[in-house]
Each structure stands twice: as structure tokens, then as C-alpha cells.
CSV table of C-alpha atoms in Angstrom, one decimal:
chain,number,residue,atom,x,y,z
A,814,ALA,CA,101.4,-39.5,190.9
A,815,VAL,CA,105.0,-39.4,192.1
A,816,ARG,CA,107.1,-41.8,194.1
A,817,ALA,CA,110.5,-41.5,195.8
A,818,LEU,CA,113.2,-44.1,195.2
A,819,PRO,CA,116.0,-44.7,197.8
A,820,GLY,CA,118.9,-42.4,197.2
A,821,LEU,CA,117.3,-40.8,194.1
A,822,ARG,CA,115.2,-37.6,193.7
A,823,THR,CA,111.5,-37.7,193.3
A,824,VAL,CA,110.4,-38.8,189.7
A,825,ALA,CA,107.0,-38.8,188.0
A,826,THR,CA,105.3,-42.1,187.3
A,827,GLY,CA,103.5,-42.9,184.1
A,828,SER,CA,99.8,-43.1,183.5
A,829,THR,CA,97.7,-45.1,181.1
A,830,PRO,CA,97.7,-43.4,177.7
A,831,GLU,CA,94.3,-42.7,176.1
A,832,ARG,CA,95.5,-43.8,172.7
A,833,PRO,CA,98.1,-46.6,172.4
A,834,ALA,CA,101.1,-46.3,170.1
A,835,ARG,CA,100.5,-47.5,166.5
A,836,PRO,CA,102.9,-48.9,163.8
A,837,VAL,CA,104.2,-46.2,161.6
A,838,ALA,CA,103.1,-48.0,158.4
A,839,GLU,CA,99.5,-48.0,159.6
A,840,VAL,CA,99.5,-44.3,160.4
A,841,VAL,CA,101.2,-43.3,157.2
A,842,ALA,CA,98.7,-45.3,155.1
A,843,GLU,CA,95.8,-43.0,156.3
A,844,ARG,CA,95.2,-40.1,153.9
A,845,VAL,CA,94.5,-36.6,155.3
A,846,PRO,CA,91.2,-35.3,153.8
A,847,ARG,CA,91.5,-32.0,152.1
A,848,GLU,CA,89.1,-29.4,150.9
A,849,LEU,CA,89.8,-27.4,147.8
A,850,THR,CA,89.4,-23.7,147.9
A,851,GLY,CA,88.6,-23.4,144.2
A,852,LEU,CA,91.8,-21.3,143.5
A,853,ALA,CA,94.0,-23.9,141.8
A,854,GLU,CA,97.4,-22.4,142.4
A,855,PHE,CA,96.6,-21.6,146.0
A,856,ASP,CA,95.6,-25.2,146.5
A,857,ARG,CA,98.8,-26.3,144.9
A,858,VAL,CA,101.1,-24.4,147.2
A,859,LEU,CA,99.2,-25.8,150.2
A,860,GLY,CA,99.8,-29.4,148.9
A,861,GLY,CA,96.3,-30.1,147.5
A,862,GLY,CA,93.9,-27.9,149.5
A,863,LEU,CA,93.1,-27.0,153.1
A,864,VAL,CA,93.0,-29.5,155.9
A,865,ALA,CA,90.3,-29.2,158.6
A,866,GLY,CA,91.5,-26.9,161.4
A,867,GLN,CA,94.6,-25.9,159.4
A,868,VAL,CA,96.1,-22.5,160.3
A,869,VAL,CA,97.9,-20.7,157.5
A,870,LEU,CA,100.0,-17.5,158.0
A,871,LEU,CA,100.4,-15.4,154.9
A,872,ALA,CA,103.2,-12.8,155.1
A,873,GLY,CA,104.4,-10.2,152.6
A,874,GLU,CA,105.4,-6.6,152.1
A,875,PRO,CA,102.7,-3.8,152.3
A,876,GLY,CA,100.9,-3.4,149.0
A,877,VAL,CA,102.1,-6.7,147.4
A,878,GLY,CA,98.5,-8.0,147.3
A,879,LYS,CA,97.9,-10.1,150.4
A,880,SER,CA,94.4,-8.9,151.0
A,881,THR,CA,93.6,-9.2,147.3
A,882,LEU,CA,94.8,-12.8,147.2
A,883,LEU,CA,92.8,-13.9,150.3
A,884,GLY,CA,89.8,-12.0,148.9
A,885,ALA,CA,90.0,-14.2,145.8
A,886,VAL,CA,90.3,-17.3,148.0
A,887,ALA,CA,87.3,-16.2,150.0
A,888,HIS,CA,85.3,-15.8,146.8
A,889,ALA,CA,86.3,-19.2,145.4
A,890,MET,CA,85.6,-20.9,148.7
A,891,ALA,CA,82.2,-19.3,149.1
A,892,LEU,CA,81.2,-20.4,145.6
A,893,ARG,CA,82.1,-24.0,146.5
A,894,ASN,CA,80.3,-24.0,149.8
A,895,GLU,CA,76.8,-22.7,149.2
A,896,THR,CA,75.5,-24.0,152.5
A,897,SER,CA,78.1,-22.1,154.6
A,898,ASN,CA,79.7,-18.7,154.8
A,899,VAL,CA,83.3,-17.4,154.7
A,900,LEU,CA,84.0,-14.8,157.4
A,901,TYR,CA,86.5,-12.1,156.5
A,902,VAL,CA,87.5,-10.0,159.6
A,903,SER,CA,89.8,-7.0,159.1
A,904,GLY,CA,91.4,-4.9,161.8
A,905,GLU,CA,93.1,-2.6,159.3
A,906,GLU,CA,90.3,-1.6,156.9
A,907,SER,CA,86.6,-0.8,157.2
A,908,VAL,CA,84.0,-3.0,155.5
A,909,GLU,CA,83.4,-0.2,153.0
A,910,GLN,CA,87.1,-0.3,151.9
A,911,ILE,CA,87.0,-4.1,151.7
A,912,SER,CA,83.8,-3.9,149.6
A,913,VAL,CA,85.3,-1.4,147.1
A,914,ARG,CA,88.3,-3.7,146.5
A,915,ALA,CA,86.0,-6.8,146.3
A,916,ARG,CA,83.8,-5.1,143.6
A,917,ARG,CA,86.9,-4.1,141.7
A,918,THR,CA,88.4,-7.7,141.7
A,919,GLY,CA,85.1,-9.5,141.4
A,920,ALA,CA,85.2,-11.2,144.8
A,921,VAL,CA,81.6,-10.6,145.5
A,922,ALA,CA,80.2,-14.1,146.2
A,923,PRO,CA,77.0,-14.0,148.4
A,924,GLY,CA,78.5,-16.2,151.0
A,925,ILE,CA,81.3,-13.8,152.0
A,926,LEU,CA,80.6,-12.0,155.3
A,927,LEU,CA,82.7,-8.9,156.2
A,928,ALA,CA,83.5,-7.4,159.6
A,929,ASP,CA,85.9,-4.8,160.9
A,930,GLU,CA,87.1,-5.6,164.4
A,931,THR,CA,90.2,-5.2,166.4
A,932,ASP,CA,89.0,-6.8,169.6
A,933,LEU,CA,89.6,-10.5,169.9
A,934,GLY,CA,86.4,-11.1,171.9
A,935,ALA,CA,84.3,-9.5,169.2
A,936,LEU,CA,86.0,-11.6,166.6
A,937,ILE,CA,85.2,-14.8,168.5
A,938,GLY,CA,81.6,-13.6,168.8
A,939,HIS,CA,81.3,-13.4,165.0
A,940,VAL,CA,82.7,-16.9,164.7
A,941,GLU,CA,80.2,-18.3,167.2
A,942,ALA,CA,77.3,-16.5,165.5
A,943,HIS,CA,78.0,-17.6,161.9
A,944,ASP,CA,80.1,-20.8,162.2
A,945,PRO,CA,82.0,-20.2,159.0
A,946,CYS,CA,83.6,-22.8,156.8
A,947,LEU,CA,86.7,-20.5,156.5
A,948,LEU,CA,87.9,-17.7,158.7
A,949,ILE,CA,90.2,-15.0,157.3
A,950,VAL,CA,91.9,-12.5,159.8
A,951,ASP,CA,93.6,-9.4,158.4
A,952,SER,CA,95.9,-9.0,160.2
A,953,VAL,CA,97.0,-10.9,163.3
A,954,GLN,CA,99.1,-7.9,164.4
A,955,ALA,CA,96.0,-5.6,164.4
A,956,MET,CA,94.0,-7.8,166.9
A,957,ALA,CA,94.2,-7.3,170.6
A,958,SER,CA,92.9,-9.3,173.6
A,959,ALA,CA,91.4,-7.5,176.6
A,960,SER,CA,92.9,-10.2,178.9
A,961,VAL,CA,96.5,-9.2,178.1
A,962,GLU,CA,98.2,-5.9,178.7
A,963,GLY,CA,100.1,-4.2,175.9
A,964,ARG,CA,99.5,-2.6,172.6
A,965,ALA,CA,98.1,-4.4,169.6
A,966,GLY,CA,101.0,-5.9,167.6
A,967,GLY,CA,103.2,-6.3,170.7
A,968,MET,CA,104.8,-9.6,171.5
A,969,ALA,CA,102.4,-10.5,174.3
A,970,GLN,CA,99.3,-9.6,172.3
A,971,VAL,CA,100.4,-11.4,169.1
A,972,GLN,CA,101.2,-14.6,171.0
A,973,GLU,CA,97.8,-14.5,172.9
A,974,VAL,CA,95.8,-13.7,169.8
A,975,THR,CA,97.5,-16.4,167.8
A,976,GLN,CA,97.1,-19.1,170.5
A,977,VAL,CA,93.4,-18.3,171.0
A,978,LEU,CA,92.7,-18.3,167.3
A,979,VAL,CA,94.6,-21.6,166.8
A,980,ARG,CA,92.6,-23.3,169.6
A,981,ILE,CA,89.3,-22.1,168.1
A,982,ALA,CA,90.3,-23.3,164.6
A,983,LYS,CA,91.4,-26.7,165.9
A,984,SER,CA,88.4,-27.2,168.1
A,985,ARG,CA,85.9,-26.3,165.3
A,986,ARG,CA,88.0,-28.0,162.6
A,987,MET,CA,87.7,-24.7,160.8
A,988,PRO,CA,90.5,-23.6,158.4
A,989,LEU,CA,92.0,-20.2,159.4
A,990,LEU,CA,94.0,-17.9,157.2
A,991,LEU,CA,96.0,-15.2,159.0
A,992,ILE,CA,97.7,-12.2,157.3
A,993,GLY,CA,100.9,-11.2,158.9
A,994,GLN,CA,103.2,-8.2,158.4
A,995,SER,CA,106.7,-8.7,157.2
A,996,THR,CA,110.1,-7.1,157.6
A,997,ARG,CA,112.3,-5.6,154.9
A,998,GLU,CA,113.9,-9.0,154.4
A,999,ASN,CA,110.4,-10.4,153.7
A,1000,ALA,CA,110.4,-12.4,156.9
A,1001,VAL,CA,107.4,-12.6,159.2
A,1002,ALA,CA,107.4,-9.7,161.6
A,1003,GLY,CA,106.9,-10.3,165.3
A,1004,PRO,CA,107.9,-13.1,167.7
A,1005,ARG,CA,109.2,-16.3,166.2
A,1006,ALA,CA,106.6,-18.1,168.2
A,1007,LEU,CA,104.0,-16.9,165.7
A,1008,GLU,CA,105.6,-19.1,162.9
A,1009,HIS,CA,105.8,-22.1,165.3
A,1010,ALA,CA,102.2,-21.8,166.3
A,1011,VAL,CA,100.7,-22.1,162.8
A,1012,ASP,CA,100.7,-25.1,160.5
A,1013,THR,CA,101.7,-23.4,157.3
A,1014,VAL,CA,103.7,-20.2,156.5
A,1015,LEU,CA,103.4,-18.7,153.0
A,1016,THR,CA,105.3,-15.6,151.8
A,1017,PHE,CA,103.9,-13.4,149.0
A,1018,GLU,CA,106.7,-11.8,147.1
A,1019,GLY,CA,106.8,-9.4,144.2
A,1020,ASP,CA,108.5,-6.3,142.7
A,1021,LYS,CA,106.3,-3.2,142.8
A,1022,HIS,CA,107.6,-2.3,139.3
A,1023,THR,CA,106.4,-5.6,137.7
A,1024,SER,CA,103.1,-7.5,137.7
A,1025,LEU,CA,104.7,-10.8,138.8
A,1026,ARG,CA,103.8,-12.2,142.2
A,1027,MET,CA,105.2,-15.4,143.7
A,1028,LEU,CA,103.5,-17.3,146.5
A,1029,ARG,CA,106.1,-19.5,148.3
A,1030,ALA,CA,105.6,-22.1,151.0
A,1031,VAL,CA,108.4,-21.9,153.6
A,1032,LYS,CA,106.7,-24.2,156.2
A,1033,ASN,CA,103.9,-26.7,155.7
A,1034,ARG,CA,103.0,-29.5,158.1
A,1035,TYR,CA,100.5,-31.0,155.6
A,1036,GLY,CA,102.5,-30.7,152.4
A,1037,PRO,CA,105.8,-29.8,150.7
A,1038,ALA,CA,107.6,-26.8,152.2
A,1039,ASP,CA,109.3,-25.8,148.9
A,1040,GLU,CA,106.4,-25.2,146.5
A,1041,VAL,CA,106.1,-22.0,144.5
A,1042,VAL,CA,103.2,-20.7,142.4
A,1043,CYS,CA,102.9,-17.5,140.4
A,1044,PHE,CA,100.2,-14.9,140.0
A,1045,GLU,CA,100.0,-11.8,137.8
A,1046,GLN,CA,98.7,-8.5,139.2
A,1047,THR,CA,96.1,-6.9,136.9
A,1048,ASP,CA,93.6,-4.1,137.2
A,1049,GLU,CA,90.9,-6.7,137.9
A,1050,GLY,CA,92.9,-8.4,140.7
A,1051,LEU,CA,95.3,-11.4,140.7
A,1052,ARG,CA,95.3,-13.8,137.8
A,1053,GLU,CA,96.6,-17.3,138.3
A,1054,VAL,CA,99.6,-18.3,136.1
A,1055,ALA,CA,99.5,-22.0,135.7
A,1056,ASP,CA,102.5,-22.0,133.3
A,1057,PRO,CA,104.8,-19.1,134.2
A,1058,SER,CA,107.5,-20.0,131.7
A,1059,ASP,CA,106.4,-17.4,129.2
A,1060,LEU,CA,106.8,-14.6,131.8
A,1061,PHE,CA,110.6,-15.1,132.1
A,1062,ARG,CA,111.5,-15.6,128.5
A,1063,GLY,CA,111.8,-13.1,125.6
A,1064,HIS,CA,109.7,-13.8,122.5
A,1065,ARG,CA,111.2,-12.9,119.2
A,1066,GLU,CA,111.4,-14.4,115.7
A,1067,VAL,CA,115.1,-13.8,115.2
A,1068,PRO,CA,117.7,-14.6,118.0
A,1069,VAL,CA,119.7,-11.6,119.2
A,1070,ALA,CA,123.2,-11.3,120.6
A,1071,GLY,CA,123.6,-11.1,124.4
A,1072,THR,CA,120.9,-13.6,125.4
A,1073,ALA,CA,120.9,-17.1,126.8
A,1074,VAL,CA,118.1,-19.2,128.3
A,1075,ALA,CA,118.8,-20.8,131.7
A,1076,VAL,CA,116.6,-23.4,133.4
A,1077,THR,CA,116.2,-22.5,137.1
A,1078,VAL,CA,114.2,-24.4,139.8
A,1079,GLU,CA,111.8,-22.5,142.1
A,1080,GLY,CA,110.5,-24.9,144.8
A,1081,ARG,CA,109.4,-28.0,142.9
A,1082,ARG,CA,109.0,-26.3,139.5
A,1083,ALA,CA,111.5,-25.8,136.7
A,1084,LEU,CA,111.3,-22.4,135.0
A,1085,PRO,CA,113.2,-21.4,131.9
A,1086,ALA,CA,114.4,-17.8,132.3
A,1087,GLU,CA,116.3,-15.6,129.8
A,1088,VAL,CA,119.5,-13.9,130.9
A,1089,GLN,CA,120.4,-10.7,128.9
A,1090,ALA,CA,123.7,-9.0,128.7
A,1091,LEU,CA,124.9,-5.7,127.2
A,1092,VAL,CA,128.5,-4.7,126.7
A,1093,ALA,CA,129.1,-1.1,125.7
A,1094,GLU,CA,132.1,1.0,125.1
A,1095,THR,CA,133.0,3.6,127.7
A,1096,SER,CA,135.4,6.4,128.1
A,1097,SER,CA,135.5,6.1,131.9
A,1098,ALA,CA,138.5,4.6,133.7
A,1099,ASN,CA,136.1,2.6,135.9
A,1100,PRO,CA,133.6,0.7,133.7
A,1101,ARG,CA,130.1,0.3,135.1
A,1102,ARG,CA,128.6,-3.0,136.2
A,1103,GLY,CA,124.8,-3.1,136.3
A,1104,VAL,CA,123.0,-6.1,137.5
A,1105,SER,CA,119.2,-6.7,137.8
A,1106,GLY,CA,117.5,-9.8,139.0
A,1107,LEU,CA,120.8,-11.6,139.8
A,1108,ASP,CA,123.3,-11.6,142.7
A,1109,SER,CA,125.7,-8.8,141.8
A,1110,ALA,CA,128.6,-10.4,143.7
A,1111,ARG,CA,128.2,-13.7,141.8
A,1112,VAL,CA,127.9,-11.9,138.5
A,1113,ALA,CA,131.1,-10.1,139.2
A,1114,MET,CA,132.8,-13.4,139.8
A,1115,LEU,CA,131.4,-14.9,136.6
A,1116,LEU,CA,132.6,-11.9,134.6
A,1117,ALA,CA,136.1,-12.5,135.8
A,1118,VAL,CA,135.9,-16.2,134.9
A,1119,THR,CA,134.5,-15.4,131.5
A,1120,GLU,CA,137.2,-12.8,130.8
A,1121,ARG,CA,139.8,-15.3,131.7
A,1122,HIS,CA,138.6,-18.3,129.6
A,1123,ALA,CA,136.9,-16.5,126.7
A,1124,ASP,CA,140.0,-14.4,125.9
A,1125,ILE,CA,138.0,-11.2,125.9
A,1126,LYS,CA,138.6,-7.9,127.7
A,1127,LEU,CA,135.7,-6.6,129.7
A,1128,ASP,CA,137.1,-3.0,130.1
A,1129,ARG,CA,133.7,-1.8,129.0
A,1130,ASP,CA,130.4,-1.2,130.6
A,1131,VAL,CA,128.6,-4.5,131.3
A,1132,PHE,CA,124.9,-4.8,132.2
A,1133,VAL,CA,123.3,-8.2,133.0
A,1134,ALA,CA,119.6,-8.6,133.7
A,1135,THR,CA,116.7,-11.0,133.7
A,1136,VAL,CA,113.4,-10.9,131.9
A,1137,GLY,CA,110.0,-10.3,133.5
A,1138,GLY,CA,111.2,-9.4,136.9
A,1139,ALA,CA,112.6,-12.9,137.6
A,1140,ARG,CA,115.1,-13.1,140.5
A,1141,LEU,CA,117.6,-15.9,139.9
A,1142,THR,CA,119.7,-17.2,142.8
A,1143,ASP,CA,120.1,-20.7,141.4
A,1144,PRO,CA,123.8,-21.5,140.7
A,1145,ALA,CA,122.6,-23.5,137.6
A,1146,CYS,CA,122.2,-20.1,135.9
A,1147,ASP,CA,126.0,-19.4,136.0
A,1148,LEU,CA,126.7,-20.9,132.5
A,1149,ALA,CA,123.9,-18.8,131.0
A,1150,VAL,CA,125.4,-15.6,132.4
A,1151,CYS,CA,128.8,-16.4,131.0
A,1152,LEU,CA,127.4,-17.3,127.5
A,1153,ALA,CA,125.2,-14.2,127.4
A,1154,VAL,CA,128.1,-11.9,128.2
A,1155,THR,CA,130.4,-13.6,125.6
A,1156,SER,CA,127.6,-13.5,123.0
A,1157,ALA,CA,127.2,-9.7,123.7
A,1158,CYS,CA,131.0,-9.2,123.2
A,1159,GLN,CA,131.3,-11.3,120.0
A,1160,GLY,CA,128.0,-10.2,118.5
A,1161,GLY,CA,126.9,-13.7,117.7
A,1162,ALA,CA,123.4,-14.8,118.7
A,1163,MET,CA,122.7,-18.2,120.2
A,1164,PRO,CA,119.9,-20.2,118.3
A,1165,ALA,CA,116.5,-20.1,119.8
A,1166,ASP,CA,116.4,-23.8,120.5
A,1167,VAL,CA,119.4,-23.9,122.9
A,1168,ALA,CA,118.9,-24.0,126.7
A,1169,VAL,CA,121.8,-23.8,129.2
A,1170,ILE,CA,122.2,-25.6,132.6
A,1171,GLY,CA,125.3,-25.6,134.7
A,1172,GLU,CA,127.2,-24.0,137.6
A,1173,VAL,CA,130.6,-22.4,136.8
A,1174,ALA,CA,133.5,-22.7,139.3
A,1175,LEU,CA,136.4,-20.2,139.5
A,1176,SER,CA,138.5,-22.7,137.6
A,1177,GLY,CA,136.1,-22.6,134.7
A,1178,ASP,CA,134.8,-26.1,135.4
A,1179,ILE,CA,131.1,-26.7,134.8
A,1180,ARG,CA,129.7,-28.4,137.9
A,1181,PRO,CA,126.6,-30.7,138.2
A,1182,VAL,CA,123.4,-29.2,139.6
A,1183,GLY,CA,120.4,-30.6,141.3
A,1184,HIS,CA,117.0,-31.5,139.8
A,1185,LEU,CA,118.6,-32.2,136.5
A,1186,ALA,CA,115.8,-34.4,135.2
A,1187,LEU,CA,113.2,-31.8,136.1
A,1188,ARG,CA,115.1,-29.1,134.3
A,1189,VAL,CA,115.8,-31.1,131.1
A,1190,ALA,CA,112.2,-32.3,130.9
A,1191,GLU,CA,110.8,-28.7,131.2
A,1192,ALA,CA,113.3,-27.4,128.6
A,1193,ALA,CA,112.3,-30.2,126.2
A,1194,ARG,CA,108.6,-29.6,126.8
A,1195,LEU,CA,109.0,-25.9,125.7
A,1196,GLY,CA,110.8,-26.8,122.5
A,1197,TYR,CA,114.5,-26.5,123.3
A,1198,ARG,CA,116.2,-29.2,121.3
A,1199,ARG,CA,119.8,-28.6,122.2
A,1200,ILE,CA,120.5,-28.5,125.9
A,1201,LEU,CA,124.0,-27.7,127.3
A,1202,VAL,CA,124.5,-29.7,130.5
A,1203,PRO,CA,127.4,-30.5,133.0
A,1204,PRO,CA,129.5,-33.6,132.4
A,1205,GLY,CA,127.9,-36.9,133.5
A,1206,SER,CA,124.4,-35.7,133.1
A,1207,ALA,CA,123.3,-38.4,130.7
A,1208,LYS,CA,124.1,-41.1,133.3
A,1209,ARG,CA,122.0,-39.2,135.9
A,1210,LEU,CA,118.9,-39.1,133.7
A,1211,PRO,CA,116.5,-42.0,133.5
A,1212,ARG,CA,115.8,-41.0,129.9
A,1213,VAL,CA,116.4,-38.2,127.5
A,1214,PRO,CA,113.1,-36.6,126.3
A,1215,PRO,CA,112.3,-37.3,122.7
A,1216,GLY,CA,113.6,-34.7,120.3
A,1217,ALA,CA,116.1,-33.3,122.7
A,1218,SER,CA,119.9,-33.6,122.5
A,1219,LEU,CA,122.2,-33.2,125.4
A,1220,PHE,CA,125.7,-31.7,125.0
A,1221,GLU,CA,127.9,-32.4,128.0
A,1222,LEU,CA,130.5,-29.7,128.6
A,1223,GLU,CA,133.2,-30.1,131.3
A,1224,HIS,CA,134.7,-26.6,131.0
A,1225,LEU,CA,133.6,-23.0,130.1
A,1226,GLY,CA,136.2,-22.9,127.3
A,1227,VAL,CA,134.6,-25.9,125.7
A,1228,ALA,CA,131.2,-24.4,126.1
A,1229,LEU,CA,132.3,-21.2,124.4
A,1230,GLU,CA,133.6,-23.1,121.5
A,1231,ARG,CA,130.3,-25.0,121.2
A,1232,VAL,CA,128.3,-21.8,121.4
A,1233,ALA,CA,130.5,-20.2,118.8
A,1234,PHE,CA,129.6,-23.1,116.5
A,1235,TYR,CA,125.9,-22.6,117.2
A,1236,ALA,CA,126.1,-18.8,116.8
A,1237,GLY,CA,127.8,-18.8,113.4
A,1238,GLN,CA,129.1,-15.5,112.0
A,1239,PRO,CA,128.6,-12.3,114.1
A,1240,THR,CA,125.6,-10.2,113.2
A,1241,PRO,CA,126.1,-7.1,110.9
A,1242,GLY,CA,127.5,-4.1,112.6
A,1243,SER,CA,128.7,-6.0,115.7
A,1244,ARG,CA,132.1,-5.4,117.2
A,1245,PRO,CA,134.8,-8.0,116.6
A,1246,ARG,CA,136.1,-10.3,119.3
A,1247,ARG,CA,138.9,-8.8,121.3
């Protein structure tokens, strides 16, 4: 109903709400029931399992393993729900192709139903016929609705298909997992409305040359939006990696020069990662700079800072890399890069029980970093007894883990002196400090 006020334009009048407003404390106290899929790391990235009617969009580059991952989720979910089925609908593969991959990866639970459809109406027919406990659609860009003009994957089709599937999932309280294509920057392809329409957006990342795969939550209405879990690609499918620390560290009995262990944070998880550096003589007037797993521009800056404060000349080839395909963008890894390069130049190896945490500024100052307590606790858990940290770290920690010692370093020059004390004499055959 509308009414006109004198001298004012027509405005809408209110109506009686069906549900009255409630105190926020009362609403927050209610827990959202969740259903575990049976795949522990997948449940973790969701925040503890699936919520009834939750719509999850999984994006990733072609060939990274999206279909394999959701096949494993379908298998685990079907084993947990013996009275209901999991419906897997693919618009990109035939049921025979899906079956071959399922047999190879062991995702052959009796409760999994396969269908190959590209028509939205036929997909809805399968849902109505089987009433699944979980619906998986591969992919949303491959589906098309007869009620909308345009090719499959176009903006109008993607929006219509997504809106219809979301309404079906919400009305049936049926969890829905959608696979979406991604761009070169690993962003979800298609209209931005696709990401707004779903409850959760997950990205599946990985280097084709390594077996490591990282599942990252970038949006989650029912849980943390910064959680990260790891999987390892094997011949039998994806293997969950509950403790990925070993993947990013070198394992050796005797420490070697040119290595330093940093403690990075991925999402809500601290991960020790080894940084390796190699400094080699060159006859070229323009020494090479090779970087793998790190930001090349930031490494170039850190090399200049190290050369200034370590009293060394880097007129040689310098290569800096990470272990296990790790990609480190955390500024807290700066100090590890500087120490690894200095160690490679001097030939002295850092002891195996030393971990490094700190951001390095252009002035050489070591700056504080976030999630310090999480980093220190993880380093101590893995046996690192001497931890180099920024100044003031002890005051920021509620407690220092038993057996661990913190060494606060305010400047890179102080850190290099401390590391020289740890490293001792250069290893035989190494080049002297320049």
C-alpha cells in the first residue's frame, strides 16, 4: 500500500513482518547444524562440514584436479549416507569417462549416481527423480537453460543456471557443489554475480610440475574465509595432507650452506618452509638472478639490502628457491631469504634447529609480523629450539613454548652476526667472505 503526504512524493507504507526482529545475542547463540562429508580436509576448509542447502563453487585451472577432488567427496559422502544417493552430473564428460577416473581413484561407492547432461531441465529431472543428499555439477559453465537465449557459458546462461540451482538447493535443503572454470589469474571465470550467488567459493591451486595441491577458501558465509588445506596428487588420486610441514622443508642429517627455514602463514595455518639460495661465480657482465616460489621483485630488493648490510658483493649469479613447490608471498619470509643468501656466500650452514621469522625493511630493520604466536608454536612443535624473531616479540606472546628460545633481532646486521655465531666455521671448500 502507498499513501501520499502533502507536499511530498508518494512513499511506500510498511507491512507486518512475518518474523519479528530478535536480539543479536539470541541469534548468535544458535549453532548451525553441519554434516560431515567424510573427507576431513575438505570439511576443515568449509569450517566443519556442509550446511543444509549450502552452495559451494570450486574454481581452478584445467587439469588441477577439481573433478578428482569432488569425486573423492562424493565417495566419502556416499559411504556416510547409506540411505541416500549422491548425484554427480557432468556436462563436460560422459559417464564412461567419469567411471574410468572413479575406478582409478577408488571413488566407486554404490551410492554415487552418474549422469551426463548439458540441459538444465534434464538436470532438474534427475534431482526430482532421485532426491540426492548431495548434488555435484561439473561444470556450471557447461549447463544451459532452454528458457534463456545465448550459448552455454555466456553471461545470461551462467546467471540463469546458477540462480535456478541455488533456489533448488535452498528449497530442498540439499548441499550443492559447483565446478567453475577459472582465468589465468586463478579467478572465477564468468560474471561476478556467480560468486555473489553462492555461499562459499573455493579455489584449487597447484603447479603442474609438483604434486602439491592447495584448497583455499576465499568466501564462506558459514565459516572462515581464509582457511587453507593441502592435498597431494598421486596415481591413485588425491591424498589428504593433514600436516603439510614436511612437504616444504628439506630433510637432511647434516645442515648445508645456503638454506634457512622460514615460518609462513597460509590462511589460519602456520607452515615452516625452507628457502634455498645458491651463489655462483660468473664471467658475465650481467649476473643472473633466478627466483622460484618467491616474488622476484621482492627478492631483488632483499638482495640489495643484504649486500649493503652483510658487507658482501653479489656480482655473481644468485638463485633463490623454495622447497616442494611452495609459493611464499608472506613478508615474514624476508629474513630467511637474507640469511640464506648470506649463508651461501659465506659457506657456513645454519644449524638444523633454527627457524627465522621477520620482515626486512629497506633500512635493514626487522619489522614485526602478524600471527606471531601461531608461527612460534608451530616452529616449536616441529623441534626448532632457536627462533629468530623481530624485536618486542616476547611481550606479544602469552607464553613461550617449552624448550624454545627466542632471539629478538632489531636489525639485519645483528641477525647476520647471530647467524655467523650459530654457523661456526665455513664448510671445507667454500669461498671466503668478500
